[in-house]
Coordinates of C-alpha atoms (C1' of nucleotides) in Angstrom, one line a residue:
Chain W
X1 CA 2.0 0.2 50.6
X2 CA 2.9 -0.3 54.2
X3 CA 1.9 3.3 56.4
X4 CA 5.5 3.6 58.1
X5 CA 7.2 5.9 55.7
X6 CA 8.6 8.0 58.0
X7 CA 10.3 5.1 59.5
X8 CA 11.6 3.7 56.3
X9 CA 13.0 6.7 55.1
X10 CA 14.7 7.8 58.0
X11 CA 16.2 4.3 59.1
X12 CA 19.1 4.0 56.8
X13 CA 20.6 7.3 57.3
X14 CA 21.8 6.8 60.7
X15 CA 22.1 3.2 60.3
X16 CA 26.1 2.1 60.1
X17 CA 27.2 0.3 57.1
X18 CA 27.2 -3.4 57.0
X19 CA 28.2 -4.6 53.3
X20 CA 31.1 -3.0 52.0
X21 CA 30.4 0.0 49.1
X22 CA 30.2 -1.9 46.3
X23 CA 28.9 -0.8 42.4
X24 CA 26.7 -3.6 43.0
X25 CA 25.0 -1.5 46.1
X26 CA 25.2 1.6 44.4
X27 CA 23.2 0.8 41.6
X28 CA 20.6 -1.2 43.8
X29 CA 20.2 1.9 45.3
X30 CA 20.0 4.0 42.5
X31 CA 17.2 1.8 40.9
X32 CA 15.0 2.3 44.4
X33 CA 15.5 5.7 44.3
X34 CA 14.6 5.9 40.8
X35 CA 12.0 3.6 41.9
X36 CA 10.6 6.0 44.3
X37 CA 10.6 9.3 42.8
X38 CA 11.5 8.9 38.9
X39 CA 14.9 10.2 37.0
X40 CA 14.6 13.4 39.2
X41 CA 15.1 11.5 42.3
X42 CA 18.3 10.1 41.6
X43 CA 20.7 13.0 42.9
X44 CA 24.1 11.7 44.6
X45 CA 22.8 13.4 47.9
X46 CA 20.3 11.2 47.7
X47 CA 22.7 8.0 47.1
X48 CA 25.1 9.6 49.9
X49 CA 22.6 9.6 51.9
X50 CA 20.9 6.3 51.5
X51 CA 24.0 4.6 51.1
X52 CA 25.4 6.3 54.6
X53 CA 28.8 7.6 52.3
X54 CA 30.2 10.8 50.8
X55 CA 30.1 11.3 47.0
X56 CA 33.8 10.6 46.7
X57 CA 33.2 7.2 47.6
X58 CA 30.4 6.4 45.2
X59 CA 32.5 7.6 42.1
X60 CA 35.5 5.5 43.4
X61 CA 32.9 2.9 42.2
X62 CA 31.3 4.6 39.3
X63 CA 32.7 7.0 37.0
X64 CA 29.6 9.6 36.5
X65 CA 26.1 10.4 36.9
X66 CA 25.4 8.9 33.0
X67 CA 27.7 5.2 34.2
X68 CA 25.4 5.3 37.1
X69 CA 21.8 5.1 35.5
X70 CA 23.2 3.1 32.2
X71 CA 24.1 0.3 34.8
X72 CA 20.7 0.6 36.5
X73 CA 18.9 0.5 33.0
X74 CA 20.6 -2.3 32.6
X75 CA 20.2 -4.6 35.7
X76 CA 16.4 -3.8 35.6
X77 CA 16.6 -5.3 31.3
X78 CA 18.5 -7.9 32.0
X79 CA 16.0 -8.9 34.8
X80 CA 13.1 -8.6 32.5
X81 CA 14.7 -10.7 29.5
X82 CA 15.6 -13.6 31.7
X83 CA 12.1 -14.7 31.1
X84 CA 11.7 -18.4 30.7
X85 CA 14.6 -19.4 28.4
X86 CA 14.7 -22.7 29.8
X87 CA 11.8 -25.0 29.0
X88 CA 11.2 -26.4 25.4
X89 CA 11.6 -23.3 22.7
X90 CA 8.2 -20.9 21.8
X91 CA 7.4 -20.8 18.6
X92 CA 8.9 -17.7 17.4
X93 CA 6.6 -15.4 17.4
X94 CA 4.9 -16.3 20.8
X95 CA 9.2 -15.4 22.0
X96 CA 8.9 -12.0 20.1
X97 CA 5.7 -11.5 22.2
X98 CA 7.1 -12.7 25.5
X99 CA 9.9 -10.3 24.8
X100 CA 7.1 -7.4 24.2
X101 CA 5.8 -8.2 27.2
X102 CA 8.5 -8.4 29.6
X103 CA 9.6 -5.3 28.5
X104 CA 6.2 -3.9 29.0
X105 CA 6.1 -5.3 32.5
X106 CA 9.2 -3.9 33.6
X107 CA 8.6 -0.7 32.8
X108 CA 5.1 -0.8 34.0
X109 CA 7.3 -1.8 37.6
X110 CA 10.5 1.1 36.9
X111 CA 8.3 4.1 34.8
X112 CA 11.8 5.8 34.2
X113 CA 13.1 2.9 32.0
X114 CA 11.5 4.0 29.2
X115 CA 13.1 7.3 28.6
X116 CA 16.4 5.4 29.4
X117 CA 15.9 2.6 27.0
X118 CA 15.4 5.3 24.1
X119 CA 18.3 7.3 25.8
X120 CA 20.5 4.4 26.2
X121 CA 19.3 3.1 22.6
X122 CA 20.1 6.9 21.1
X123 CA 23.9 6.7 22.4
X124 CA 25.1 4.2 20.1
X125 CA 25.0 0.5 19.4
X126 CA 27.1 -0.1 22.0
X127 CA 25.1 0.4 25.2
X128 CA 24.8 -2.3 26.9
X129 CA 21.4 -2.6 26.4
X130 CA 21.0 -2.9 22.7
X131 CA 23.3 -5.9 22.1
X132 CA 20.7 -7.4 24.7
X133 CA 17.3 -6.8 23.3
X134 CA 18.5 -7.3 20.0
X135 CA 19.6 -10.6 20.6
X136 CA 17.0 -11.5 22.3
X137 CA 14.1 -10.3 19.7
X138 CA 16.7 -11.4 16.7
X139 CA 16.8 -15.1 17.8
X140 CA 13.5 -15.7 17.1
X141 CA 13.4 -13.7 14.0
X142 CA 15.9 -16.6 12.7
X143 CA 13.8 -19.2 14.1
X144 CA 11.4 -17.2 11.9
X145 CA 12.6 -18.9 8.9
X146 CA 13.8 -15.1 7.7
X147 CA 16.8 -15.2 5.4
X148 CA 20.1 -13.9 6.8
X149 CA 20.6 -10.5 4.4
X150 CA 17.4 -9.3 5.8
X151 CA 17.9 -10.1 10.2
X152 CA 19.1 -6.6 10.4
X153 CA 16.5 -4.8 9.0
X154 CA 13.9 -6.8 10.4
X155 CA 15.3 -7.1 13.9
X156 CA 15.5 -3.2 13.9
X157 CA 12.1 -2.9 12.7
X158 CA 10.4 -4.8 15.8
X159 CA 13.3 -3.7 18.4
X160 CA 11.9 0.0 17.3
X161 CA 8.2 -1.0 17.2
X162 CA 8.8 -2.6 21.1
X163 CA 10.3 0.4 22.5
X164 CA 8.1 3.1 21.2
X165 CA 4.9 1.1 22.1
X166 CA 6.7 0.1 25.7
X167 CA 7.6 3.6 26.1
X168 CA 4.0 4.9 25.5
X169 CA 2.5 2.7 28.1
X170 CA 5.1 3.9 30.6
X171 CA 4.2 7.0 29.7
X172 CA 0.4 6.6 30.4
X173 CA 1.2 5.2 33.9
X174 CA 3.8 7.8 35.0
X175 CA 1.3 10.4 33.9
X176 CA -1.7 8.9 35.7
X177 CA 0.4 8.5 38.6
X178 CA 1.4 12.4 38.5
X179 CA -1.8 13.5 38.4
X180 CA -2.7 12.6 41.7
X181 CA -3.3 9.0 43.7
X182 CA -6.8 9.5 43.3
X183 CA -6.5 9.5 39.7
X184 CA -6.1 6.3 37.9
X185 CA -4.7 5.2 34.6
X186 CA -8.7 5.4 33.2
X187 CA -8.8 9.1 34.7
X188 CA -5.5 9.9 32.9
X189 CA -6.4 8.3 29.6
X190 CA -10.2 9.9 29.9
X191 CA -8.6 13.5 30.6
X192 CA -6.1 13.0 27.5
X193 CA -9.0 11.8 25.5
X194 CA -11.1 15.0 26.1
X195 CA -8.1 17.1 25.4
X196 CA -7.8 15.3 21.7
X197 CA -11.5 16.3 21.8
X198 CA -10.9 19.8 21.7
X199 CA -8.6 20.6 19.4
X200 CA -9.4 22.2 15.9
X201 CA -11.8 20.3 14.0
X202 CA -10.2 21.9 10.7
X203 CA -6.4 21.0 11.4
X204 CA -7.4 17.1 13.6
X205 CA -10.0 15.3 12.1
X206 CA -8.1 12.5 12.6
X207 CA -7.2 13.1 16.2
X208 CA -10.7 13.5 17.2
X209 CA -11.8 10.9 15.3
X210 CA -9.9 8.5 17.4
X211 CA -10.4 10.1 20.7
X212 CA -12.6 7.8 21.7
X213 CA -10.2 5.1 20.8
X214 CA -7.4 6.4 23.0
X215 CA -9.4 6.6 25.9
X216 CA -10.9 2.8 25.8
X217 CA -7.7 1.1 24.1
X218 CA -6.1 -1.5 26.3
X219 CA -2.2 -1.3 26.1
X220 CA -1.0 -4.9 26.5
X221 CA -3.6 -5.6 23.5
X222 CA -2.6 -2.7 21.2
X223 CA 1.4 -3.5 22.0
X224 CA 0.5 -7.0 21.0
X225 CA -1.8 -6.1 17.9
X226 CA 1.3 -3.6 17.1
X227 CA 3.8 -6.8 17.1
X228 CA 1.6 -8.6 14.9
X229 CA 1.6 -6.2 12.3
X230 CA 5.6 -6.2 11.9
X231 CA 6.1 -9.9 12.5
X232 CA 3.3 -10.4 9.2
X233 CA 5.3 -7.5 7.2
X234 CA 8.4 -9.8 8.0
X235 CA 6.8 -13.3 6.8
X236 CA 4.8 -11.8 4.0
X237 CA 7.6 -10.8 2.5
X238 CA 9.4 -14.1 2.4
X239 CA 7.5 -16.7 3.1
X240 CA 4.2 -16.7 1.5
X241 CA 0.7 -16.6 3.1
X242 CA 3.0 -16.1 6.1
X243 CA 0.9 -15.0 8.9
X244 CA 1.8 -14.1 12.7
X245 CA -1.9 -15.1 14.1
X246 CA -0.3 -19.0 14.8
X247 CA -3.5 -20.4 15.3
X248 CA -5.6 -20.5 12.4
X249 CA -9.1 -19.3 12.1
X250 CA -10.9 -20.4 15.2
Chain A
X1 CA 30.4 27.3 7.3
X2 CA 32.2 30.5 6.8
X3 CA 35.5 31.0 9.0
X4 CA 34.5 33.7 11.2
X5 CA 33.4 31.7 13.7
X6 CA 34.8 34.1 16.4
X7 CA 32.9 36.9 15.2
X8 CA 29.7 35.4 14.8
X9 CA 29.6 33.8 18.3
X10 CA 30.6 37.6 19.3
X11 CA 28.5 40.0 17.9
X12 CA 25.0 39.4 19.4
X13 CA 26.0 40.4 22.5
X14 CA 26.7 43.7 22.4
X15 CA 24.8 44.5 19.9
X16 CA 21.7 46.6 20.8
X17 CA 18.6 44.5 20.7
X18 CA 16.5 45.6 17.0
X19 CA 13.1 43.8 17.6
X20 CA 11.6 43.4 21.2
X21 CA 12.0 39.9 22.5
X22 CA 8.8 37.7 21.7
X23 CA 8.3 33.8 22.3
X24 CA 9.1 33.4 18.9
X25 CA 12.7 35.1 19.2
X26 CA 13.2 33.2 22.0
X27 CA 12.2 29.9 20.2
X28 CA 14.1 30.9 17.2
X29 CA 17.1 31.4 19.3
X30 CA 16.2 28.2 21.4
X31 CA 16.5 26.0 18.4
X32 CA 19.7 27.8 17.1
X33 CA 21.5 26.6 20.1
X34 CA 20.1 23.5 20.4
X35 CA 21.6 23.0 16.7
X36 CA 25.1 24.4 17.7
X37 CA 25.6 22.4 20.5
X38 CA 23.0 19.8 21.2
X39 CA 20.6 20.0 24.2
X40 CA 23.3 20.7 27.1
X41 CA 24.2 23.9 24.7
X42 CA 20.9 25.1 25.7
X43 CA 21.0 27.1 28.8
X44 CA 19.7 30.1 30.2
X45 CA 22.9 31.6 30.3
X46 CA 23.4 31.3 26.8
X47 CA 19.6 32.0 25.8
X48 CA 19.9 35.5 27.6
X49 CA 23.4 36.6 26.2
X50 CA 22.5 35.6 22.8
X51 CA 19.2 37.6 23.3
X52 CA 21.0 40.1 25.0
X53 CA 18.9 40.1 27.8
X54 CA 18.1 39.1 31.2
X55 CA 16.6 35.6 32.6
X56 CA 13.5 37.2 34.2
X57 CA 12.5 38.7 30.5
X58 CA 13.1 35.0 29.1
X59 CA 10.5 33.9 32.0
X60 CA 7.9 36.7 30.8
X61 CA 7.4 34.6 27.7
X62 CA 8.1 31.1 28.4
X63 CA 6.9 29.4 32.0
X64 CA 10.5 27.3 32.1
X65 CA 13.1 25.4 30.4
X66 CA 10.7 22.5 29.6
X67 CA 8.0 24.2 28.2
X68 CA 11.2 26.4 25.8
X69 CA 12.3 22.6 24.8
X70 CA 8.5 21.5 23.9
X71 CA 7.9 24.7 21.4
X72 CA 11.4 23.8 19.9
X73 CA 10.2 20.6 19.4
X74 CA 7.1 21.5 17.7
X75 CA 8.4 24.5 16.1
X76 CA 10.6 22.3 14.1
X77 CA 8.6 19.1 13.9
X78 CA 5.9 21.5 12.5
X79 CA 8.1 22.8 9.5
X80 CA 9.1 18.9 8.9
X81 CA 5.5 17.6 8.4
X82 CA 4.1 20.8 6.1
X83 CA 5.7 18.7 3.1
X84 CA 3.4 19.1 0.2
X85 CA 0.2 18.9 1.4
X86 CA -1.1 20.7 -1.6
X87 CA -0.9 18.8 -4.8
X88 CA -3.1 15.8 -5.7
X89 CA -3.8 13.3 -2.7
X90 CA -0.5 10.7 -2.5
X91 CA -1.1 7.2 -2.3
X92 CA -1.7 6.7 1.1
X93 CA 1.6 4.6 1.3
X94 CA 3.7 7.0 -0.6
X95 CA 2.2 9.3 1.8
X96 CA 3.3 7.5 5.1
X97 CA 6.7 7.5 3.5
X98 CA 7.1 10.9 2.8
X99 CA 5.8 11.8 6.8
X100 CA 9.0 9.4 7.7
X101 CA 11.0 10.6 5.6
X102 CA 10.4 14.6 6.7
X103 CA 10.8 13.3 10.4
X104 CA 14.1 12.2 9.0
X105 CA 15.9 14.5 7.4
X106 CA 14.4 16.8 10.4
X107 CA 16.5 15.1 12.8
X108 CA 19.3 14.7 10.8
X109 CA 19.0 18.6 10.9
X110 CA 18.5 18.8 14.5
X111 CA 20.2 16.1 15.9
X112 CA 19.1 17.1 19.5
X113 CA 15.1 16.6 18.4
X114 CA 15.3 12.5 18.1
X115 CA 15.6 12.3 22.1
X116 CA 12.6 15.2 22.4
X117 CA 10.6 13.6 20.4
X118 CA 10.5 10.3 22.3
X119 CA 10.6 12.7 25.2
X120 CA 7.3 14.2 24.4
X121 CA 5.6 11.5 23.1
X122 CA 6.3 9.8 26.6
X123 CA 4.7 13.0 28.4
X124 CA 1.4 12.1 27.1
X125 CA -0.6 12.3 24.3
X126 CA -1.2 16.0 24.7
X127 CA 2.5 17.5 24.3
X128 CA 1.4 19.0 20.8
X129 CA 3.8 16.7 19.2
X130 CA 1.5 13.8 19.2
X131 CA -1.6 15.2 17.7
X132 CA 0.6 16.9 15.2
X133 CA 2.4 13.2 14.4
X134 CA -0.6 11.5 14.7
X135 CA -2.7 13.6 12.3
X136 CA -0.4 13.2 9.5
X137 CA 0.0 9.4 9.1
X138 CA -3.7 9.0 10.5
X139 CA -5.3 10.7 8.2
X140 CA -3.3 8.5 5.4
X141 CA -4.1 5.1 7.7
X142 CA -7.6 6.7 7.1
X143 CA -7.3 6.9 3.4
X144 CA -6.1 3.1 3.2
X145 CA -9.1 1.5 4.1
X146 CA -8.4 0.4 7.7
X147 CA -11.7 -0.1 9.0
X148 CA -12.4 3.2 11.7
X149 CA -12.2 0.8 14.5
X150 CA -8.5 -0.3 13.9
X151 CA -7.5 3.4 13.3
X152 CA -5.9 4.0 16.9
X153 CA -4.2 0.6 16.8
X154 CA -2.8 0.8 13.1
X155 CA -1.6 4.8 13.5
X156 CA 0.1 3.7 16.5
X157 CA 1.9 1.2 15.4
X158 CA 3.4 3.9 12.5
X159 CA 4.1 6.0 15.0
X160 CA 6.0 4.3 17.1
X161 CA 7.8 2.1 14.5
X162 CA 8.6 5.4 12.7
X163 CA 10.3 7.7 16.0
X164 CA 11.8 5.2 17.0
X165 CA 14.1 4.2 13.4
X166 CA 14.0 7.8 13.2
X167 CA 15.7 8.3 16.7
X168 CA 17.9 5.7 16.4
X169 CA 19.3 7.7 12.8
X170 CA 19.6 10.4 14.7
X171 CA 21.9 8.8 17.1
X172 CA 24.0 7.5 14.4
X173 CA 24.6 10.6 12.8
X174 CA 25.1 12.5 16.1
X175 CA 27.2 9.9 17.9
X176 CA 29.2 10.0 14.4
X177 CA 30.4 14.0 15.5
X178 CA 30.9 13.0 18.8
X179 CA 33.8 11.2 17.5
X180 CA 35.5 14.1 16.3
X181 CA 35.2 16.1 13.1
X182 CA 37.6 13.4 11.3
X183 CA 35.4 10.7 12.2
X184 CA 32.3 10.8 9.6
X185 CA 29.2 8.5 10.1
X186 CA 30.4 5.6 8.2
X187 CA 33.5 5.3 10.6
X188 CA 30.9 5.6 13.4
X189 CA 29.3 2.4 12.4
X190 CA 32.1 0.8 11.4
X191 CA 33.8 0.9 15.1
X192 CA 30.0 0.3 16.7
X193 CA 30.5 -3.3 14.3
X194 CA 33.7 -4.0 15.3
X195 CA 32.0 -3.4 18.8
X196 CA 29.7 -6.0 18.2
X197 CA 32.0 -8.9 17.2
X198 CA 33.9 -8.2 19.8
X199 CA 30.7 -9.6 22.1
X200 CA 30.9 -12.8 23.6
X201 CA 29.8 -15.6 21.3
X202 CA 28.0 -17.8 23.6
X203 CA 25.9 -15.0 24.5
X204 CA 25.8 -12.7 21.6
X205 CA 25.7 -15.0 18.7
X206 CA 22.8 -13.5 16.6
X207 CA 24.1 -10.2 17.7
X208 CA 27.9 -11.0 16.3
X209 CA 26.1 -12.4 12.7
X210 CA 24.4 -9.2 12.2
X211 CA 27.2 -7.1 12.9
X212 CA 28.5 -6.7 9.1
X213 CA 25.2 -5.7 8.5
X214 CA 25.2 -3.0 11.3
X215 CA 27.9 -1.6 9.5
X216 CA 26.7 -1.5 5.6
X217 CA 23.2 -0.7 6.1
X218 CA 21.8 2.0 4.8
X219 CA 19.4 4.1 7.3
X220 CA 16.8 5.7 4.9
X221 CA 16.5 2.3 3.0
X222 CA 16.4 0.7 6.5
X223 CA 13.3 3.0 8.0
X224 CA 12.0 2.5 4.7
X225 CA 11.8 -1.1 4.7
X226 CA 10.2 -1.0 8.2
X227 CA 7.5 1.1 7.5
X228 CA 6.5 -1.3 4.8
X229 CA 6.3 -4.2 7.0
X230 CA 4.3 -2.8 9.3
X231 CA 1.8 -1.2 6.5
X232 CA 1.7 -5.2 5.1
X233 CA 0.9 -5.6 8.5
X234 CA -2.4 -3.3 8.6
X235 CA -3.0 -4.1 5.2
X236 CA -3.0 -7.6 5.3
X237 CA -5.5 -7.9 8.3
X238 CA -8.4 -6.2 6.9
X239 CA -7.8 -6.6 3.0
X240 CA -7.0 -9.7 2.0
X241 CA -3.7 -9.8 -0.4
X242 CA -2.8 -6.2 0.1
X243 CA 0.8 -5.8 -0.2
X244 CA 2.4 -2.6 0.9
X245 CA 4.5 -2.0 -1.9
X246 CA 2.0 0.0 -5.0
X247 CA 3.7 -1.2 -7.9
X248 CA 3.5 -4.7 -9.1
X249 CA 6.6 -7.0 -9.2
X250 CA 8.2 -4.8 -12.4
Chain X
dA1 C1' 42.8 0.3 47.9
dC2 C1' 39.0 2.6 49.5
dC3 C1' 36.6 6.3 51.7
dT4 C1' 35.7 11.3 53.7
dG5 C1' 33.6 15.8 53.1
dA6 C1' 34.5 20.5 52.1
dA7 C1' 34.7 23.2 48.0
dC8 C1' 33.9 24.5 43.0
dA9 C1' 31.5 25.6 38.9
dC10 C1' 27.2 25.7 37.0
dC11 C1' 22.4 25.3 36.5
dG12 C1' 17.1 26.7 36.6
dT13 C1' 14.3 29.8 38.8
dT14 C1' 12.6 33.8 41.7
dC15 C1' 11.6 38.4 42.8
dA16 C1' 12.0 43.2 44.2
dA17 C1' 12.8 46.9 41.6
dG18 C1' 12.7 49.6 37.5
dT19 C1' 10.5 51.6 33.0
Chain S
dA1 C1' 3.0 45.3 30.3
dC2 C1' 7.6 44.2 29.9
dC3 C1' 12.3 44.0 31.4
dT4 C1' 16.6 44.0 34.7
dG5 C1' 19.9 41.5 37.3
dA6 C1' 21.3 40.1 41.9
dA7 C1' 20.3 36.3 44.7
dC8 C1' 18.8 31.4 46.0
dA9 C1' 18.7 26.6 46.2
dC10 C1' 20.4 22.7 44.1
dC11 C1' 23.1 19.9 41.2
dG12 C1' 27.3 16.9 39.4
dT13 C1' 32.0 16.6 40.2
dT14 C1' 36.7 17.2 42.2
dC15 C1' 40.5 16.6 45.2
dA16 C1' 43.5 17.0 49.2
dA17 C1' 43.4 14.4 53.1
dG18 C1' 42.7 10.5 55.8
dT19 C1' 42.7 5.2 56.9

DNA sequence: ACCTGAACACCGTTCAAGT
DNA sequence: ACCTGAACACCGTTCAAGT
């Protein structure tokens, strides 16, 4: 943003410590480094360095590498699902969206959260992350009206959907943002779009097909439309003429 | 398998190499380790003692580690999805299924390939992976009757619904060995349930009344079920009263 | 209890040199 | 064209020592 890189990068090294090493600091630093340069960038030189310490002191607070980013991942989640729970409650599936979103949003802010989430998610039902999203995505699927044998299953179903889609978008970013300044998200998309172009017409028909589509898709609409389709799956199957679209034709 | 374990983790290396080294050996041997000991079993170190060789003839063939993971990847994924395509035409949902179900059991093979899969997926839409996934339940979004310009949306949707159940399988199964040989998958999920009533009830409570079904669900039944809520969801938008389920209520 | 910083083991990658 | 293997830069982690 601002043109004084050099100045902020340099600042805190010789700086002296004012706050106390705390876990709290460590992973606030660890999400702006990650912030900064991606997964690759968080290296505990790097922390030492920022946080004006020796490694020994930052795993007196943290027991590894893996502790360190599973607690970033989750300060950065737990930011973006305290989204309006106050206020009167959402019709269900307008909160399954909002949840979409938020997620969508946060790793649109933090690009490396979306390998993490599927990481974090891969390690276990325990992370830390899991019980959160799926509570917060399995609320509304009771306020659905769903019956109880079948929460699981269909809480799974959009928690799944939410993270691949969220992931993809991250992904498009990231990319675009690798590719150079000068190249934007359209560039990005427009290059990957010619690539699907080119392959074999025998073996991707398909693929080319839907080249086009790639490159002029919106991904805020296509995680939505994506949402839609599960949360109809989910009512058609109990409730009858169930639809996700709230609003009728119009 | 067999008991010789000793002898079988010995002999390559002093063995005189028969065939000259090729990207495909070095694939081959790739996935081998990948299998034995998950993705931090994959090093060069172990690449060029297995192969009996040095790192700088590993480099001839393959431009780094990344690029070795990314032909594992499709090497495998590649074997998973060339399921029966001979043989009359499926139904198009039987034939989403059977794509799921290959991606599946391939991870349950390769327990390291759920994480390189949503890997590669997030590295853009030209890792090979993607066309390769995306041709295979496209062409059968194709053959439901999705109109052309809801083909990138719908196959989407499947795809990201479908690697991420998948992964999260995968995790199951390989967090399940983590345990310890003893420890088989069920045990795995029963401790991640216990896990979960163990959370705080004021801020876990749809997480805590899902828990027993954490525990009994079944994961082929459970990707299953998702598929087919998202196919009622692309089916249901475009033709009126399709249901994704072929057979009538029998 | 909390922090320091040198040291360790290991990793991906390079490259001059061989055949 | 293909392979060798020593060397390099960098990483996560440890630990005896300080306060």
């Amino acid at each position: 943003m601002c043109q004084s890189s050099e100045v902020t990068t340099r600042t805190r090294r010789s700086q002296r410590r004012t706050e106390a090493l705390s876990r709290e600091r460590i992973v606030e630093a660890a999400v702006e480094l990650l912030d900064a340069a991606g997964e690759g960038g968080l290296t505990f030189r790097a922390l030492t360095e920022r946080l004006a310490t020796g490694p020994g002191a930052i795993y007196w607070h943290v027991a590894n590498k893996d502790e360190l980013l599973g607690a970033a991942t989750d300060a950065v989640v737990a930011a973006a699902l305290a989204v309006g729970p106050t206020g009167p409650p959402d019709p269900p599936q307008d909160g399954v969206r909002a949840v979409a979103l938020g997620l969508f949003d946060a790793t649109d802010e933090h690009p490396w959260l979306a390998a993490q989430l599927s990481t974090r998610l891969s390690r276990g039902p325990w992370a830390s992350v899991t019980p959160r999203i799926f509570e917060s995505v399995g609320r509304r699927v009771r306020a659905l009206g769903v019956p109880e044998g079948d929460w699981f299953t269909a809480t799974s179903a959009l928690v799944h959907y939410i993270l691949g889609a969220v992931g993809q978008n991250a992904a498009n970013t990231a990319n675009a943002r690798t590719l150079g300044p000068d190249t934007n998200r359209a560039g990005f998309l427009d290059s990957a779009s010619r690539a699907w172009e080119e392959l074999d017409p025998d073996d991707y028909p398909f693929v080319r097909a839907v080249a086009k589509q790639l490159r002029d898709h919106d991904d805020r609409e296509q995680l939505l439309a994506g949402v839609d389709f599960v949360l109809t799956g989910i009512t058609a199957r109990h409730l009858p003429g169930g639809q996700a679209h709230t609003p009728p034709a119009t």
